[in-house]
Amino acid sequence: MQLDKNFFKEALSGAQLNTDFSFDASFSIDTRTLQKGEIFVALQGENTDGHKFIGEALKKEASGFILSKNSREKLEAQYGEQLQGKKLLFVEDPYQALLSLASKWRAQFNYPVVAITGSVGKTTT
C-alpha cells in the first residue's frame, strides 16, 4: 500500500504537507544509514537535533523529509532551492508523528505481534 496524502492527513491532524505528497519509500532517522530515495525523519533528542543533518540528507538524495513546524522558516531560508521537488511534511513533533504513522499503518492489519526478548539466542535464531 502506498502512503498517500489522505493516509497522512488521517494519521497526523494539523500536519502541513506540500501538494504532491505520497510515499512509496522507507523512512530513516539516521543520515549515516540513509539510502537514496528514503524519507528522512529529523528527530530531536537530548544530545542532537536531526534538523542539523538536513544538508547531509540532501547530499544522500533523500526523497522527502518529516520536519518540525518550528524549524520551517529557518530550513526554507537555508535550503529553500534544494528542498524544491522534495516531499515535505511539517509536524509539531517528528517523533510523535513517526509513532502516529506507525500506529495507523499497524492498525490496517490483523496479524499477531510477537516480540523476542532477552540477551541469548536472538541472533542465532
mmCIF file with all atom_site columns, C-alpha atoms in Angstrom:
data_model
loop_
_atom_site.group_PDB
_atom_site.id
_atom_site.type_symbol
_atom_site.label_atom_id
_atom_site.label_alt_id
_atom_site.label_comp_id
_atom_site.label_asym_id
_atom_site.label_entity_id
_atom_site.label_seq_id
_atom_site.pdbx_PDB_ins_code
_atom_site.Cartn_x
_atom_site.Cartn_y
_atom_site.Cartn_z
_atom_site.occupancy
_atom_site.B_iso_or_equiv
_atom_site.pdbx_formal_charge
_atom_site.auth_seq_id
_atom_site.auth_comp_id
_atom_site.auth_asym_id
_atom_site.auth_atom_id
_atom_site.pdbx_PDB_model_num
ATOM 1   C CA . MET A 1 1   ? 0.000  0.000   0.000  1.00 0.00 ? 1   MET A CA 1
ATOM 2   C CA . GLN A 1 2   ? 1.254  3.440   -0.870 1.00 0.00 ? 2   GLN A CA 1
ATOM 3   C CA . LEU A 1 3   ? 1.160  6.104   1.796  1.00 0.00 ? 3   LEU A CA 1
ATOM 4   C CA . ASP A 1 4   ? -0.778 8.937   0.201  1.00 0.00 ? 4   ASP A CA 1
ATOM 5   C CA . LYS A 1 5   ? -1.888 12.368  1.300  1.00 0.00 ? 5   LYS A CA 1
ATOM 6   C CA . ASN A 1 6   ? -5.110 11.026  2.850  1.00 0.00 ? 6   ASN A CA 1
ATOM 7   C CA . PHE A 1 7   ? -3.202 8.485   4.930  1.00 0.00 ? 7   PHE A CA 1
ATOM 8   C CA . PHE A 1 8   ? -1.001 11.243  6.354  1.00 0.00 ? 8   PHE A CA 1
ATOM 9   C CA . LYS A 1 9   ? -3.884 13.653  6.944  1.00 0.00 ? 9   LYS A CA 1
ATOM 10  C CA . GLU A 1 10  ? -5.792 10.964  8.862  1.00 0.00 ? 10  GLU A CA 1
ATOM 11  C CA . ALA A 1 11  ? -2.765 9.940   10.907 1.00 0.00 ? 11  ALA A CA 1
ATOM 12  C CA . LEU A 1 12  ? -1.458 13.444  11.593 1.00 0.00 ? 12  LEU A CA 1
ATOM 13  C CA . SER A 1 13  ? -4.020 16.131  12.197 1.00 0.00 ? 13  SER A CA 1
ATOM 14  C CA . GLY A 1 14  ? -2.541 19.573  11.766 1.00 0.00 ? 14  GLY A CA 1
ATOM 15  C CA . ALA A 1 15  ? 0.396  18.445  9.634  1.00 0.00 ? 15  ALA A CA 1
ATOM 16  C CA . GLN A 1 16  ? 1.470  20.721  6.804  1.00 0.00 ? 16  GLN A CA 1
ATOM 17  C CA . LEU A 1 17  ? 2.050  18.760  3.602  1.00 0.00 ? 17  LEU A CA 1
ATOM 18  C CA . ASN A 1 18  ? 3.273  20.002  0.279  1.00 0.00 ? 18  ASN A CA 1
ATOM 19  C CA . THR A 1 19  ? 0.856  19.454  -2.611 1.00 0.00 ? 19  THR A CA 1
ATOM 20  C CA . ASP A 1 20  ? 2.291  16.378  -4.334 1.00 0.00 ? 20  ASP A CA 1
ATOM 21  C CA . PHE A 1 21  ? 2.596  14.192  -1.299 1.00 0.00 ? 21  PHE A CA 1
ATOM 22  C CA . SER A 1 22  ? 2.784  10.417  -1.323 1.00 0.00 ? 22  SER A CA 1
ATOM 23  C CA . PHE A 1 23  ? 5.425  7.981   -0.131 1.00 0.00 ? 23  PHE A CA 1
ATOM 24  C CA . ASP A 1 24  ? 6.447  4.719   -1.655 1.00 0.00 ? 24  ASP A CA 1
ATOM 25  C CA . ALA A 1 25  ? 9.800  4.722   0.126  1.00 0.00 ? 25  ALA A CA 1
ATOM 26  C CA . SER A 1 26  ? 11.099 3.691   3.505  1.00 0.00 ? 26  SER A CA 1
ATOM 27  C CA . PHE A 1 27  ? 11.955 6.012   6.364  1.00 0.00 ? 27  PHE A CA 1
ATOM 28  C CA . SER A 1 28  ? 15.277 6.729   8.065  1.00 0.00 ? 28  SER A CA 1
ATOM 29  C CA . ILE A 1 29  ? 16.139 8.594   11.260 1.00 0.00 ? 29  ILE A CA 1
ATOM 30  C CA . ASP A 1 30  ? 19.912 8.464   10.737 1.00 0.00 ? 30  ASP A CA 1
ATOM 31  C CA . THR A 1 31  ? 21.768 10.080  7.829  1.00 0.00 ? 31  THR A CA 1
ATOM 32  C CA . ARG A 1 32  ? 24.646 7.629   8.333  1.00 0.00 ? 32  ARG A CA 1
ATOM 33  C CA . THR A 1 33  ? 22.396 4.812   7.103  1.00 0.00 ? 33  THR A CA 1
ATOM 34  C CA . LEU A 1 34  ? 20.097 6.871   4.868  1.00 0.00 ? 34  LEU A CA 1
ATOM 35  C CA . GLN A 1 35  ? 19.730 5.441   1.356  1.00 0.00 ? 35  GLN A CA 1
ATOM 36  C CA . LYS A 1 36  ? 18.869 7.344   -1.811 1.00 0.00 ? 36  LYS A CA 1
ATOM 37  C CA . GLY A 1 37  ? 15.106 7.843   -2.099 1.00 0.00 ? 37  GLY A CA 1
ATOM 38  C CA . GLU A 1 38  ? 14.312 7.317   1.581  1.00 0.00 ? 38  GLU A CA 1
ATOM 39  C CA . ILE A 1 39  ? 12.352 9.746   3.741  1.00 0.00 ? 39  ILE A CA 1
ATOM 40  C CA . PHE A 1 40  ? 14.462 11.426  6.427  1.00 0.00 ? 40  PHE A CA 1
ATOM 41  C CA . VAL A 1 41  ? 12.752 11.996  9.782  1.00 0.00 ? 41  VAL A CA 1
ATOM 42  C CA . ALA A 1 42  ? 14.513 14.746  11.739 1.00 0.00 ? 42  ALA A CA 1
ATOM 43  C CA . LEU A 1 43  ? 14.175 13.579  15.334 1.00 0.00 ? 43  LEU A CA 1
ATOM 44  C CA . GLN A 1 44  ? 15.052 15.911  18.167 1.00 0.00 ? 44  GLN A CA 1
ATOM 45  C CA . GLY A 1 45  ? 16.826 14.343  21.137 1.00 0.00 ? 45  GLY A CA 1
ATOM 46  C CA . GLU A 1 46  ? 18.721 15.305  24.258 1.00 0.00 ? 46  GLU A CA 1
ATOM 47  C CA . ASN A 1 47  ? 22.122 15.346  22.545 1.00 0.00 ? 47  ASN A CA 1
ATOM 48  C CA . THR A 1 48  ? 21.392 16.414  18.987 1.00 0.00 ? 48  THR A CA 1
ATOM 49  C CA . ASP A 1 49  ? 18.728 17.620  16.600 1.00 0.00 ? 49  ASP A CA 1
ATOM 50  C CA . GLY A 1 50  ? 18.074 15.799  13.330 1.00 0.00 ? 50  GLY A CA 1
ATOM 51  C CA . HIS A 1 51  ? 17.397 19.147  11.650 1.00 0.00 ? 51  HIS A CA 1
ATOM 52  C CA . LYS A 1 52  ? 21.162 19.760  11.757 1.00 0.00 ? 52  LYS A CA 1
ATOM 53  C CA . PHE A 1 53  ? 21.577 16.897  9.271  1.00 0.00 ? 53  PHE A CA 1
ATOM 54  C CA . ILE A 1 54  ? 19.230 18.126  6.529  1.00 0.00 ? 54  ILE A CA 1
ATOM 55  C CA . GLY A 1 55  ? 22.214 19.065  4.360  1.00 0.00 ? 55  GLY A CA 1
ATOM 56  C CA . GLU A 1 56  ? 23.643 15.554  4.676  1.00 0.00 ? 56  GLU A CA 1
ATOM 57  C CA . ALA A 1 57  ? 20.250 14.011  3.853  1.00 0.00 ? 57  ALA A CA 1
ATOM 58  C CA . LEU A 1 58  ? 20.027 16.209  0.761  1.00 0.00 ? 58  LEU A CA 1
ATOM 59  C CA . LYS A 1 59  ? 23.502 15.076  -0.348 1.00 0.00 ? 59  LYS A CA 1
ATOM 60  C CA . LYS A 1 60  ? 22.394 11.462  0.037  1.00 0.00 ? 60  LYS A CA 1
ATOM 61  C CA . GLU A 1 61  ? 19.332 12.251  -2.113 1.00 0.00 ? 61  GLU A CA 1
ATOM 62  C CA . ALA A 1 62  ? 16.550 11.753  0.402  1.00 0.00 ? 62  ALA A CA 1
ATOM 63  C CA . SER A 1 63  ? 13.242 11.976  -1.436 1.00 0.00 ? 63  SER A CA 1
ATOM 64  C CA . GLY A 1 64  ? 11.422 13.670  1.423  1.00 0.00 ? 64  GLY A CA 1
ATOM 65  C CA . PHE A 1 65  ? 11.522 14.924  4.971  1.00 0.00 ? 65  PHE A CA 1
ATOM 66  C CA . ILE A 1 66  ? 9.421  14.894  8.122  1.00 0.00 ? 66  ILE A CA 1
ATOM 67  C CA . LEU A 1 67  ? 10.369 18.059  9.975  1.00 0.00 ? 67  LEU A CA 1
ATOM 68  C CA . SER A 1 68  ? 9.300  20.230  12.883 1.00 0.00 ? 68  SER A CA 1
ATOM 69  C CA . LYS A 1 69  ? 6.975  23.147  12.102 1.00 0.00 ? 69  LYS A CA 1
ATOM 70  C CA . ASN A 1 70  ? 9.115  25.278  14.413 1.00 0.00 ? 70  ASN A CA 1
ATOM 71  C CA . SER A 1 71  ? 12.097 24.918  12.092 1.00 0.00 ? 71  SER A CA 1
ATOM 72  C CA . ARG A 1 72  ? 10.242 25.523  8.833  1.00 0.00 ? 72  ARG A CA 1
ATOM 73  C CA . GLU A 1 73  ? 11.222 29.150  8.179  1.00 0.00 ? 73  GLU A CA 1
ATOM 74  C CA . LYS A 1 74  ? 14.856 28.565  9.090  1.00 0.00 ? 74  LYS A CA 1
ATOM 75  C CA . LEU A 1 75  ? 15.133 25.448  6.908  1.00 0.00 ? 75  LEU A CA 1
ATOM 76  C CA . GLU A 1 76  ? 13.381 27.043  3.944  1.00 0.00 ? 76  GLU A CA 1
ATOM 77  C CA . ALA A 1 77  ? 15.734 30.028  4.195  1.00 0.00 ? 77  ALA A CA 1
ATOM 78  C CA . GLN A 1 78  ? 18.800 27.801  4.429  1.00 0.00 ? 78  GLN A CA 1
ATOM 79  C CA . TYR A 1 79  ? 17.857 25.039  1.957  1.00 0.00 ? 79  TYR A CA 1
ATOM 80  C CA . GLY A 1 80  ? 14.947 26.584  0.021  1.00 0.00 ? 80  GLY A CA 1
ATOM 81  C CA . GLU A 1 81  ? 16.000 25.733  -3.519 1.00 0.00 ? 81  GLU A CA 1
ATOM 82  C CA . GLN A 1 82  ? 17.359 22.317  -2.547 1.00 0.00 ? 82  GLN A CA 1
ATOM 83  C CA . LEU A 1 83  ? 14.031 21.403  -0.936 1.00 0.00 ? 83  LEU A CA 1
ATOM 84  C CA . GLN A 1 84  ? 12.129 22.147  -4.146 1.00 0.00 ? 84  GLN A CA 1
ATOM 85  C CA . GLY A 1 85  ? 10.651 18.940  -5.520 1.00 0.00 ? 85  GLY A CA 1
ATOM 86  C CA . LYS A 1 86  ? 11.125 17.086  -2.227 1.00 0.00 ? 86  LYS A CA 1
ATOM 87  C CA . LYS A 1 87  ? 8.219  15.622  -0.266 1.00 0.00 ? 87  LYS A CA 1
ATOM 88  C CA . LEU A 1 88  ? 7.843  17.746  2.847  1.00 0.00 ? 88  LEU A CA 1
ATOM 89  C CA . LEU A 1 89  ? 5.778  17.130  5.934  1.00 0.00 ? 89  LEU A CA 1
ATOM 90  C CA . PHE A 1 90  ? 5.929  19.666  8.759  1.00 0.00 ? 90  PHE A CA 1
ATOM 91  C CA . VAL A 1 91  ? 4.590  18.493  12.124 1.00 0.00 ? 91  VAL A CA 1
ATOM 92  C CA . GLU A 1 92  ? 4.618  19.648  15.751 1.00 0.00 ? 92  GLU A CA 1
ATOM 93  C CA . ASP A 1 93  ? 6.922  16.802  16.828 1.00 0.00 ? 93  ASP A CA 1
ATOM 94  C CA . PRO A 1 94  ? 8.619  14.470  14.306 1.00 0.00 ? 94  PRO A CA 1
ATOM 95  C CA . TYR A 1 95  ? 8.978  11.703  16.914 1.00 0.00 ? 95  TYR A CA 1
ATOM 96  C CA . GLN A 1 96  ? 5.269  11.721  17.769 1.00 0.00 ? 96  GLN A CA 1
ATOM 97  C CA . ALA A 1 97  ? 4.455  11.886  14.052 1.00 0.00 ? 97  ALA A CA 1
ATOM 98  C CA . LEU A 1 98  ? 6.547  8.775   13.425 1.00 0.00 ? 98  LEU A CA 1
ATOM 99  C CA . LEU A 1 99  ? 4.729  6.967   16.242 1.00 0.00 ? 99  LEU A CA 1
ATOM 100 C CA . SER A 1 100 ? 1.326  8.026   14.882 1.00 0.00 ? 100 SER A CA 1
ATOM 101 C CA . LEU A 1 101 ? 2.202  6.903   11.357 1.00 0.00 ? 101 LEU A CA 1
ATOM 102 C CA . ALA A 1 102 ? 3.453  3.542   12.626 1.00 0.00 ? 102 ALA A CA 1
ATOM 103 C CA . SER A 1 103 ? 0.315  3.078   14.718 1.00 0.00 ? 103 SER A CA 1
ATOM 104 C CA . LYS A 1 104 ? -2.003 3.893   11.815 1.00 0.00 ? 104 LYS A CA 1
ATOM 105 C CA . TRP A 1 105 ? -0.058 1.584   9.498  1.00 0.00 ? 105 TRP A CA 1
ATOM 106 C CA . ARG A 1 106 ? -0.140 -1.285  12.017 1.00 0.00 ? 106 ARG A CA 1
ATOM 107 C CA . ALA A 1 107 ? -3.881 -0.806  12.617 1.00 0.00 ? 107 ALA A CA 1
ATOM 108 C CA . GLN A 1 108 ? -4.562 -1.821  8.998  1.00 0.00 ? 108 GLN A CA 1
ATOM 109 C CA . PHE A 1 109 ? -3.504 -5.408  9.694  1.00 0.00 ? 109 PHE A CA 1
ATOM 110 C CA . ASN A 1 110 ? -4.898 -8.089  11.931 1.00 0.00 ? 110 ASN A CA 1
ATOM 111 C CA . TYR A 1 111 ? -1.692 -10.095 12.364 1.00 0.00 ? 111 TYR A CA 1
ATOM 112 C CA . PRO A 1 112 ? -0.431 -11.095 15.794 1.00 0.00 ? 112 PRO A CA 1
ATOM 113 C CA . VAL A 1 113 ? 2.640  -9.328  17.110 1.00 0.00 ? 113 VAL A CA 1
ATOM 114 C CA . VAL A 1 114 ? 5.476  -11.390 18.535 1.00 0.00 ? 114 VAL A CA 1
ATOM 115 C CA . ALA A 1 115 ? 8.392  -9.973  20.494 1.00 0.00 ? 115 ALA A CA 1
ATOM 116 C CA . ILE A 1 116 ? 11.569 -11.923 21.112 1.00 0.00 ? 116 ILE A CA 1
ATOM 117 C CA . THR A 1 117 ? 13.469 -10.533 24.073 1.00 0.00 ? 117 THR A CA 1
ATOM 118 C CA . GLY A 1 118 ? 16.416 -11.450 26.219 1.00 0.00 ? 118 GLY A CA 1
ATOM 119 C CA . SER A 1 119 ? 20.154 -11.467 25.725 1.00 0.00 ? 119 SER A CA 1
ATOM 120 C CA . VAL A 1 120 ? 20.702 -15.046 24.493 1.00 0.00 ? 120 VAL A CA 1
ATOM 121 C CA . GLY A 1 121 ? 19.786 -16.686 21.195 1.00 0.00 ? 121 GLY A CA 1
ATOM 122 C CA . LYS A 1 122 ? 18.072 -13.979 19.118 1.00 0.00 ? 122 LYS A CA 1
ATOM 123 C CA . THR A 1 123 ? 20.864 -13.620 16.578 1.00 0.00 ? 123 THR A CA 1
ATOM 124 C CA . THR A 1 124 ? 21.346 -17.365 16.298 1.00 0.00 ? 124 THR A CA 1
ATOM 125 C CA . THR A 1 125 ? 17.614 -17.917 15.866 1.00 0.00 ? 125 THR A CA 1
#
